[in-house]
mmCIF file of C-alpha atoms in Angstrom:
data_model
loop_
_atom_site.group_PDB
_atom_site.id
_atom_site.type_symbol
_atom_site.label_atom_id
_atom_site.label_comp_id
_atom_site.label_asym_id
_atom_site.label_seq_id
_atom_site.Cartn_x
_atom_site.Cartn_y
_atom_site.Cartn_z
ATOM 1 C CA MET A 1 33.488 -23.318 29.719
ATOM 2 C CA SER A 2 30.870 -25.364 28.327
ATOM 3 C CA ILE A 3 26.985 -24.351 29.082
ATOM 4 C CA SER A 4 24.784 -27.088 29.728
ATOM 5 C CA SER A 5 21.504 -27.627 27.610
ATOM 6 C CA SER A 6 19.383 -26.827 30.369
ATOM 7 C CA SER A 7 20.826 -23.147 31.085
ATOM 8 C CA ALA A 8 21.332 -22.583 27.614
ATOM 9 C CA ALA A 9 18.507 -19.982 25.966
ATOM 10 C CA ALA A 10 16.735 -21.926 23.134
ATOM 11 C CA ALA A 11 17.469 -20.750 19.781
ATOM 12 C CA PRO A 12 14.501 -18.965 18.193
ATOM 13 C CA THR A 13 12.540 -20.892 15.497
ATOM 14 C CA PRO A 14 12.194 -18.953 12.410
ATOM 15 C CA ALA A 15 8.415 -18.723 11.706
ATOM 16 C CA PRO A 16 7.763 -20.293 8.434
ATOM 17 C CA SER A 17 7.270 -17.984 5.363
ATOM 18 C CA ALA A 18 4.784 -18.673 2.556
ATOM 19 C CA ARG A 19 6.128 -18.466 -0.929
ATOM 20 C CA LEU A 20 5.253 -15.204 -2.319
ATOM 21 C CA LEU A 21 3.141 -14.911 -5.849
ATOM 22 C CA PRO A 22 4.046 -11.501 -7.075
ATOM 23 C CA GLY A 23 1.915 -9.994 -10.095
ATOM 24 C CA ALA A 24 4.405 -7.850 -11.700
ATOM 25 C CA PRO A 25 6.079 -10.792 -13.761
ATOM 26 C CA VAL A 26 2.541 -11.925 -14.669
ATOM 27 C CA ALA A 27 1.568 -8.420 -15.965
ATOM 28 C CA ASP A 28 4.910 -8.055 -17.678
ATOM 29 C CA GLN A 29 4.123 -11.279 -19.848
ATOM 30 C CA ILE A 30 0.753 -10.331 -20.514
ATOM 31 C CA LEU A 31 1.796 -7.000 -21.655
ATOM 32 C CA ALA A 32 4.534 -7.769 -23.794
ATOM 33 C CA ASP A 33 2.177 -9.937 -25.591
ATOM 34 C CA VAL A 34 -0.157 -6.855 -26.034
ATOM 35 C CA GLU A 35 2.694 -4.861 -27.004
ATOM 36 C CA SER A 36 3.801 -7.438 -30.082
ATOM 37 C CA ARG A 37 0.289 -7.709 -31.038
ATOM 38 C CA ALA A 38 -0.376 -3.791 -30.964
ATOM 39 C CA ALA A 39 2.635 -3.403 -33.363
ATOM 40 C CA ALA A 40 1.300 -5.991 -35.664
ATOM 41 C CA LEU A 41 -2.108 -4.092 -35.973
ATOM 42 C CA ARG A 42 -0.105 -0.712 -36.632
ATOM 43 C CA ALA A 43 2.145 -2.620 -39.316
ATOM 44 C CA ARG A 44 -1.476 -2.810 -40.866
ATOM 45 C CA GLY A 45 -2.244 0.868 -40.604
ATOM 46 C CA ILE A 46 -4.519 0.093 -37.543
ATOM 47 C CA THR A 47 -3.717 2.043 -33.929
ATOM 48 C CA PRO A 48 -5.432 0.043 -31.080
ATOM 49 C CA SER A 49 -7.442 2.750 -29.149
ATOM 50 C CA LEU A 50 -8.336 2.601 -25.456
ATOM 51 C CA ALA A 51 -10.728 5.666 -24.800
ATOM 52 C CA THR A 52 -11.659 6.646 -21.246
ATOM 53 C CA ILE A 53 -14.414 8.893 -19.435
ATOM 54 C CA LEU A 54 -13.780 10.502 -16.150
ATOM 55 C CA VAL A 55 -16.514 12.401 -14.187
ATOM 56 C CA GLY A 56 -15.873 14.838 -11.458
ATOM 57 C CA ASP A 57 -12.330 15.959 -10.050
ATOM 58 C CA ASP A 58 -11.511 12.870 -7.822
ATOM 59 C CA ASP A 59 -7.755 12.754 -7.392
ATOM 60 C CA ALA A 60 -7.386 9.140 -7.251
ATOM 61 C CA SER A 61 -9.540 8.462 -10.256
ATOM 62 C CA ALA A 62 -7.610 11.416 -12.422
ATOM 63 C CA GLY A 63 -4.313 9.476 -10.998
ATOM 64 C CA TYR A 64 -5.588 6.068 -12.341
ATOM 65 C CA ILE A 65 -6.574 7.735 -15.678
ATOM 66 C CA ARG A 66 -2.971 9.386 -15.989
ATOM 67 C CA ILE A 67 -1.357 5.513 -15.303
ATOM 68 C CA LYS A 68 -3.646 3.861 -17.727
ATOM 69 C CA GLN A 69 -2.876 6.659 -20.601
ATOM 70 C CA ARG A 70 1.002 6.275 -19.822
ATOM 71 C CA GLN A 71 0.540 2.448 -20.235
ATOM 72 C CA ALA A 72 -1.478 3.031 -23.371
ATOM 73 C CA ALA A 73 1.229 5.121 -24.844
ATOM 74 C CA SER A 74 4.164 2.867 -23.852
ATOM 75 C CA LEU A 75 2.054 0.038 -25.689
ATOM 76 C CA GLY A 76 1.424 1.933 -28.840
ATOM 77 C CA PHE A 77 -2.123 2.502 -27.907
ATOM 78 C CA ALA A 78 -4.348 5.721 -28.913
ATOM 79 C CA SER A 79 -5.952 6.983 -25.703
ATOM 80 C CA PRO A 80 -8.549 9.456 -26.427
ATOM 81 C CA HIS A 81 -10.182 10.964 -23.155
ATOM 82 C CA ARG A 82 -13.256 12.885 -21.951
ATOM 83 C CA HIS A 83 -13.322 14.576 -18.648
ATOM 84 C CA LEU A 84 -16.811 15.588 -17.567
ATOM 85 C CA PRO A 85 -17.430 18.077 -14.569
ATOM 86 C CA ALA A 86 -19.017 16.668 -11.511
ATOM 87 C CA THR A 87 -22.304 18.395 -12.289
ATOM 88 C CA ALA A 88 -22.524 16.315 -15.425
ATOM 89 C CA THR A 89 -25.870 14.757 -16.037
ATOM 90 C CA GLN A 90 -26.845 11.255 -16.934
ATOM 91 C CA ASP A 91 -27.807 12.490 -20.405
ATOM 92 C CA ASP A 92 -24.279 14.443 -20.647
ATOM 93 C CA LEU A 93 -22.559 11.053 -19.866
ATOM 94 C CA HIS A 94 -24.491 8.884 -22.133
ATOM 95 C CA ALA A 95 -23.785 11.255 -24.974
ATOM 96 C CA VAL A 96 -20.147 10.873 -24.421
ATOM 97 C CA ILE A 97 -20.522 7.017 -24.420
ATOM 98 C CA ASP A 98 -22.538 7.143 -27.562
ATOM 99 C CA GLU A 99 -19.960 9.447 -29.222
ATOM 100 C CA PHE A 100 -17.134 6.816 -28.410
ATOM 101 C CA ASN A 101 -19.435 3.641 -29.472
ATOM 102 C CA GLU A 102 -19.846 5.070 -32.701
ATOM 103 C CA ASP A 103 -16.286 6.104 -33.382
ATOM 104 C CA ARG A 104 -14.810 3.164 -35.215
ATOM 105 C CA ASP A 105 -11.186 4.278 -34.438
ATOM 106 C CA VAL A 106 -12.270 3.776 -30.707
ATOM 107 C CA HIS A 107 -12.031 -0.248 -29.933
ATOM 108 C CA ALA A 108 -12.252 -0.377 -26.179
ATOM 109 C CA LEU A 109 -14.061 1.918 -23.684
ATOM 110 C CA LEU A 110 -13.354 2.600 -19.986
ATOM 111 C CA ILE A 111 -15.696 4.455 -17.559
ATOM 112 C CA GLN A 112 -13.679 5.336 -14.400
ATOM 113 C CA TYR A 113 -15.218 4.115 -11.735
ATOM 114 C CA PRO A 114 -16.607 5.639 -9.293
ATOM 115 C CA ILE A 115 -18.534 8.453 -10.679
ATOM 116 C CA PRO A 116 -20.658 11.177 -8.799
ATOM 117 C CA GLN A 117 -23.460 9.573 -6.662
ATOM 118 C CA HIS A 118 -26.168 11.337 -8.685
ATOM 119 C CA LEU A 119 -25.297 9.548 -11.714
ATOM 120 C CA ASP A 120 -26.138 5.939 -12.490
ATOM 121 C CA TYR A 121 -23.045 3.798 -12.990
ATOM 122 C CA ASP A 122 -24.987 0.924 -13.968
ATOM 123 C CA ALA A 123 -27.177 2.508 -16.644
ATOM 124 C CA ALA A 124 -24.087 4.001 -18.052
ATOM 125 C CA LEU A 125 -22.544 0.528 -18.125
ATOM 126 C CA MET A 126 -25.511 -0.725 -19.965
ATOM 127 C CA ARG A 127 -24.840 2.028 -22.645
ATOM 128 C CA VAL A 128 -21.389 0.944 -23.594
ATOM 129 C CA ASP A 129 -21.273 -1.256 -26.763
ATOM 130 C CA PRO A 130 -20.465 -4.505 -25.102
ATOM 131 C CA ASP A 131 -17.842 -5.396 -27.683
ATOM 132 C CA LYS A 132 -15.970 -2.200 -26.470
ATOM 133 C CA ASP A 133 -16.394 -3.097 -22.818
ATOM 134 C CA VAL A 134 -12.687 -3.215 -21.636
ATOM 135 C CA ASP A 135 -13.902 -4.110 -18.018
ATOM 136 C CA GLY A 136 -15.796 -7.127 -19.093
ATOM 137 C CA MET A 137 -18.646 -6.086 -16.818
ATOM 138 C CA HIS A 138 -21.536 -5.572 -19.199
ATOM 139 C CA PRO A 139 -24.101 -7.834 -18.326
ATOM 140 C CA LEU A 140 -23.875 -9.631 -21.938
ATOM 141 C CA ASN A 141 -20.323 -10.222 -21.493
ATOM 142 C CA LEU A 142 -21.202 -11.639 -17.928
ATOM 143 C CA GLY A 143 -23.633 -14.007 -19.770
ATOM 144 C CA ARG A 144 -21.003 -14.879 -22.341
ATOM 145 C CA LEU A 145 -18.689 -15.649 -19.495
ATOM 146 C CA ALA A 146 -21.608 -18.024 -17.850
ATOM 147 C CA ALA A 147 -22.283 -19.575 -21.271
ATOM 148 C CA GLY A 148 -18.508 -20.134 -21.940
ATOM 149 C CA ILE A 149 -18.808 -17.887 -25.073
ATOM 150 C CA PRO A 150 -15.893 -15.940 -25.973
ATOM 151 C CA GLY A 151 -15.693 -12.055 -24.903
ATOM 152 C CA PRO A 152 -14.216 -9.564 -22.612
ATOM 153 C CA LEU A 153 -13.408 -11.146 -19.518
ATOM 154 C CA PRO A 154 -13.915 -9.127 -15.903
ATOM 155 C CA CYS A 155 -10.199 -7.972 -15.447
ATOM 156 C CA THR A 156 -9.314 -8.970 -11.732
ATOM 157 C CA PRO A 157 -10.871 -12.576 -12.121
ATOM 158 C CA ALA A 158 -8.906 -13.181 -15.372
ATOM 159 C CA GLY A 159 -5.985 -11.684 -13.664
ATOM 160 C CA ILE A 160 -6.168 -14.108 -10.647
ATOM 161 C CA GLU A 161 -6.368 -17.163 -13.029
ATOM 162 C CA ALA A 162 -3.335 -15.759 -14.986
ATOM 163 C CA LEU A 163 -1.321 -15.329 -11.894
ATOM 164 C CA LEU A 164 -1.879 -18.803 -10.480
ATOM 165 C CA ALA A 165 -0.934 -20.145 -13.956
ATOM 166 C CA HIS A 166 2.102 -18.197 -14.234
ATOM 167 C CA HIS A 167 3.457 -19.250 -10.784
ATOM 168 C CA GLY A 168 2.727 -22.965 -11.564
ATOM 169 C CA ILE A 169 -0.452 -23.397 -8.991
ATOM 170 C CA PRO A 170 -2.241 -26.304 -10.104
ATOM 171 C CA VAL A 171 -5.951 -25.264 -10.063
ATOM 172 C CA SER A 172 -7.516 -28.174 -12.199
ATOM 173 C CA GLY A 173 -9.381 -30.635 -9.713
ATOM 174 C CA ARG A 174 -8.430 -28.742 -6.360
ATOM 175 C CA GLU A 175 -10.764 -27.190 -4.014
ATOM 176 C CA VAL A 176 -10.925 -23.453 -4.308
ATOM 177 C CA VAL A 177 -13.019 -21.317 -1.754
ATOM 178 C CA ILE A 178 -13.952 -17.582 -2.619
ATOM 179 C CA LEU A 179 -15.044 -15.761 0.130
ATOM 180 C CA GLY A 180 -17.132 -12.990 -1.433
ATOM 181 C CA ARG A 181 -19.753 -12.997 -3.954
ATOM 182 C CA GLY A 182 -19.798 -9.433 -5.634
ATOM 183 C CA ALA A 183 -20.396 -9.022 -9.048
ATOM 184 C CA THR A 184 -17.046 -7.796 -10.002
ATOM 185 C CA LEU A 185 -14.849 -10.442 -8.464
ATOM 186 C CA GLY A 186 -16.398 -13.434 -6.487
ATOM 187 C CA ARG A 187 -19.257 -14.340 -8.705
ATOM 188 C CA PRO A 188 -17.242 -14.043 -12.327
ATOM 189 C CA LEU A 189 -14.234 -15.508 -10.622
ATOM 190 C CA ALA A 190 -16.226 -18.693 -9.589
ATOM 191 C CA MET A 191 -17.490 -19.336 -13.192
ATOM 192 C CA LEU A 192 -14.047 -18.753 -14.609
ATOM 193 C CA LEU A 193 -12.300 -21.241 -12.242
ATOM 194 C CA ALA A 194 -15.199 -23.864 -12.806
ATOM 195 C CA GLN A 195 -14.919 -23.792 -16.664
ATOM 196 C CA LYS A 196 -13.258 -26.730 -18.328
ATOM 197 C CA ARG A 197 -9.543 -25.694 -18.985
ATOM 198 C CA PRO A 198 -6.298 -26.659 -17.866
ATOM 199 C CA THR A 199 -5.883 -23.340 -15.875
ATOM 200 C CA ALA A 200 -9.223 -23.907 -14.298
ATOM 201 C CA ASN A 201 -11.548 -26.716 -14.032
ATOM 202 C CA ALA A 202 -11.566 -26.667 -9.999
ATOM 203 C CA ALA A 203 -14.227 -27.576 -7.381
ATOM 204 C CA VAL A 204 -15.227 -24.073 -6.519
ATOM 205 C CA THR A 205 -17.155 -23.010 -3.527
ATOM 206 C CA VAL A 206 -18.512 -19.477 -3.044
ATOM 207 C CA VAL A 207 -19.094 -18.329 0.442
ATOM 208 C CA HIS A 208 -19.922 -15.015 2.114
ATOM 209 C CA THR A 209 -19.855 -13.210 5.549
ATOM 210 C CA GLY A 210 -23.597 -13.722 5.427
ATOM 211 C CA VAL A 211 -22.689 -17.320 6.539
ATOM 212 C CA PRO A 212 -22.099 -17.381 10.038
ATOM 213 C CA ASP A 213 -19.277 -20.124 10.137
ATOM 214 C CA TRP A 214 -17.717 -19.150 6.756
ATOM 215 C CA SER A 215 -14.348 -20.092 8.028
ATOM 216 C CA ARG A 216 -15.338 -23.828 8.165
ATOM 217 C CA TYR A 217 -15.396 -23.666 4.294
ATOM 218 C CA THR A 218 -12.113 -21.390 4.032
ATOM 219 C CA ARG A 219 -10.083 -23.737 6.299
ATOM 220 C CA ARG A 220 -10.359 -26.843 4.010
ATOM 221 C CA ALA A 221 -9.549 -24.817 0.677
ATOM 222 C CA ASP A 222 -6.592 -25.635 -1.334
ATOM 223 C CA ILE A 223 -6.505 -22.283 -2.681
ATOM 224 C CA LEU A 224 -8.348 -19.663 -0.644
ATOM 225 C CA ILE A 225 -9.397 -16.288 -2.628
ATOM 226 C CA ALA A 226 -10.303 -13.398 -0.427
ATOM 227 C CA ALA A 227 -12.938 -10.968 -2.394
ATOM 228 C CA VAL A 228 -14.737 -9.105 0.283
ATOM 229 C CA GLY A 229 -13.357 -5.629 0.761
ATOM 230 C CA VAL A 230 -13.037 -6.087 4.471
ATOM 231 C CA PRO A 231 -9.281 -5.338 5.638
ATOM 232 C CA GLY A 232 -7.674 -8.202 7.675
ATOM 233 C CA ILE A 233 -10.697 -10.587 7.340
ATOM 234 C CA ILE A 234 -8.700 -13.524 6.676
ATOM 235 C CA GLN A 235 -6.449 -14.482 9.603
ATOM 236 C CA PRO A 236 -4.204 -17.378 9.978
ATOM 237 C CA GLU A 237 -6.819 -19.453 11.633
ATOM 238 C CA HIS A 238 -8.933 -19.211 8.793
ATOM 239 C CA VAL A 239 -6.129 -21.061 6.307
ATOM 240 C CA LYS A 240 -5.534 -24.637 5.939
ATOM 241 C CA PRO A 241 -1.917 -25.116 6.646
ATOM 242 C CA GLY A 242 0.154 -25.078 3.070
ATOM 243 C CA ALA A 243 -2.996 -23.677 1.087
ATOM 244 C CA VAL A 244 -2.457 -20.994 -1.505
ATOM 245 C CA VAL A 245 -3.900 -17.510 -0.370
ATOM 246 C CA VAL A 246 -4.679 -14.793 -3.095
ATOM 247 C CA GLY A 247 -5.819 -11.240 -1.724
ATOM 248 C CA GLY A 248 -8.468 -10.259 -4.081
ATOM 249 C CA GLY A 249 -10.244 -7.700 -2.328
ATOM 250 C CA VAL A 250 -8.986 -4.489 -0.906
ATOM 251 C CA ARG A 251 -9.774 -1.120 0.560
ATOM 252 C CA TYR A 252 -8.298 2.130 0.866
ATOM 253 C CA GLU A 253 -7.869 4.468 3.652
ATOM 254 C CA GLY A 254 -6.861 7.561 1.852
ATOM 255 C CA ARG A 255 -4.024 6.356 -0.216
ATOM 256 C CA ARG A 256 -3.199 3.506 2.045
ATOM 257 C CA LEU A 257 -4.343 -0.211 0.754
ATOM 258 C CA LEU A 258 -5.941 -2.386 3.237
ATOM 259 C CA PRO A 259 -6.149 -6.124 2.027
ATOM 260 C CA ASP A 260 -8.614 -8.611 3.159
ATOM 261 C CA VAL A 261 -5.579 -11.055 3.871
ATOM 262 C CA ASP A 262 -3.776 -10.305 6.897
ATOM 263 C CA GLU A 263 -0.059 -10.485 6.291
ATOM 264 C CA SER A 264 0.525 -12.961 9.508
ATOM 265 C CA CYS A 265 -1.172 -15.437 6.985
ATOM 266 C CA ALA A 266 2.106 -16.091 5.654
ATOM 267 C CA ALA A 267 3.123 -18.072 8.577
ATOM 268 C CA VAL A 268 0.467 -20.730 7.837
ATOM 269 C CA ALA A 269 0.238 -20.407 3.802
ATOM 270 C CA GLY A 270 2.389 -22.498 1.393
ATOM 271 C CA ALA A 271 1.993 -19.342 -0.901
ATOM 272 C CA ILE A 272 0.613 -15.994 -0.793
ATOM 273 C CA THR A 273 0.217 -12.843 -2.820
ATOM 274 C CA PRO A 274 2.142 -9.681 -1.230
ATOM 275 C CA ARG A 275 0.204 -7.134 0.475
ATOM 276 C CA VAL A 276 0.857 -4.548 -2.597
ATOM 277 C CA GLY A 277 1.888 -5.820 -6.018
ATOM 278 C CA GLY A 278 -0.171 -8.841 -6.064
ATOM 279 C CA VAL A 279 -3.231 -9.049 -7.981
ATOM 280 C CA GLY A 280 -3.142 -5.413 -8.764
ATOM 281 C CA PRO A 281 -0.824 -5.468 -11.645
ATOM 282 C CA THR A 282 -2.517 -8.151 -13.377
ATOM 283 C CA THR A 283 -5.925 -6.551 -13.245
ATOM 284 C CA VAL A 284 -4.504 -3.591 -15.261
ATOM 285 C CA ALA A 285 -2.627 -5.943 -17.461
ATOM 286 C CA MET A 286 -5.995 -7.649 -18.404
ATOM 287 C CA LEU A 287 -7.500 -4.467 -19.230
ATOM 288 C CA PHE A 288 -4.829 -4.053 -22.166
ATOM 289 C CA ARG A 289 -5.336 -7.787 -23.012
ATOM 290 C CA ASN A 290 -9.022 -6.996 -23.364
ATOM 291 C CA ALA A 291 -8.532 -3.987 -25.494
ATOM 292 C CA ILE A 292 -6.194 -5.538 -27.936
ATOM 293 C CA GLU A 293 -8.844 -8.062 -28.405
ATOM 294 C CA ALA A 294 -11.313 -5.880 -29.009
ATOM 295 C CA ALA A 295 -9.241 -3.989 -31.594
ATOM 296 C CA GLU A 296 -8.299 -7.607 -33.273
ATOM 297 C CA ARG A 297 -11.838 -8.601 -33.466
ATOM 298 C CA ARG A 298 -12.737 -5.186 -35.266
ATOM 299 C CA PHE A 299 -10.559 -6.322 -37.970
ATOM 300 C CA THR A 300 -10.852 -9.992 -38.422
#
């Protein structure tokens, strides 16, 4: 028996799904290069070294240090570490920084953030030798970035550029909108992607939540990068159909990661980073790229 078209239930139309842009293959490629360069240094009798400082007993921070130490070991790095109690003074912290600054066998240095509230992180960062600043966040290194002078790059912005390049996303000449103006992501990323380079050279607009109609800018972006740290702030109606969407900002609720970009945006975007495993792996990889470059600079 045939069923007329008027009585047949309409077949559901599958929702479009954006191409995913995972960070793991990008990180693997970067880390393979780092491992090769570390082996070349060790062949010359030089062991690259990334030192870490942890202040206090935050479980998440201690976990991040362990991850970095395991990664360092797998790449052939030394990873000297100092753990200060939560009661440490600013002078105590500066003394350890000075110790690592003066140690010629330490090529890169990381202060695990956050530190206890009674301590001044910015003052500690200023104390770090800029050439050992593995995060690329020392004011001198941000100045180098602004001037186009080689130096350690902020890890998350550099990781985003690498992610776009790895996945063949054209950036040059396109309109990039960054939602967020923070010193660790939005501002340095804008400088990075505006530079004259095949993987950059974009028309970059930085907008923020202090602009009442910020979505007017995001809806015109060829590449939209969320860098606010407000869970779910980017919804499908804020995205131009077919745009590339990168979730750079996150917040944690306990151990649960809450990204800026709502997963429903995949129904509108042409390509999008996954909720987990997008920008994060590339940030860690760039940390070690900065570290190997610091070691190489020391011996050239």
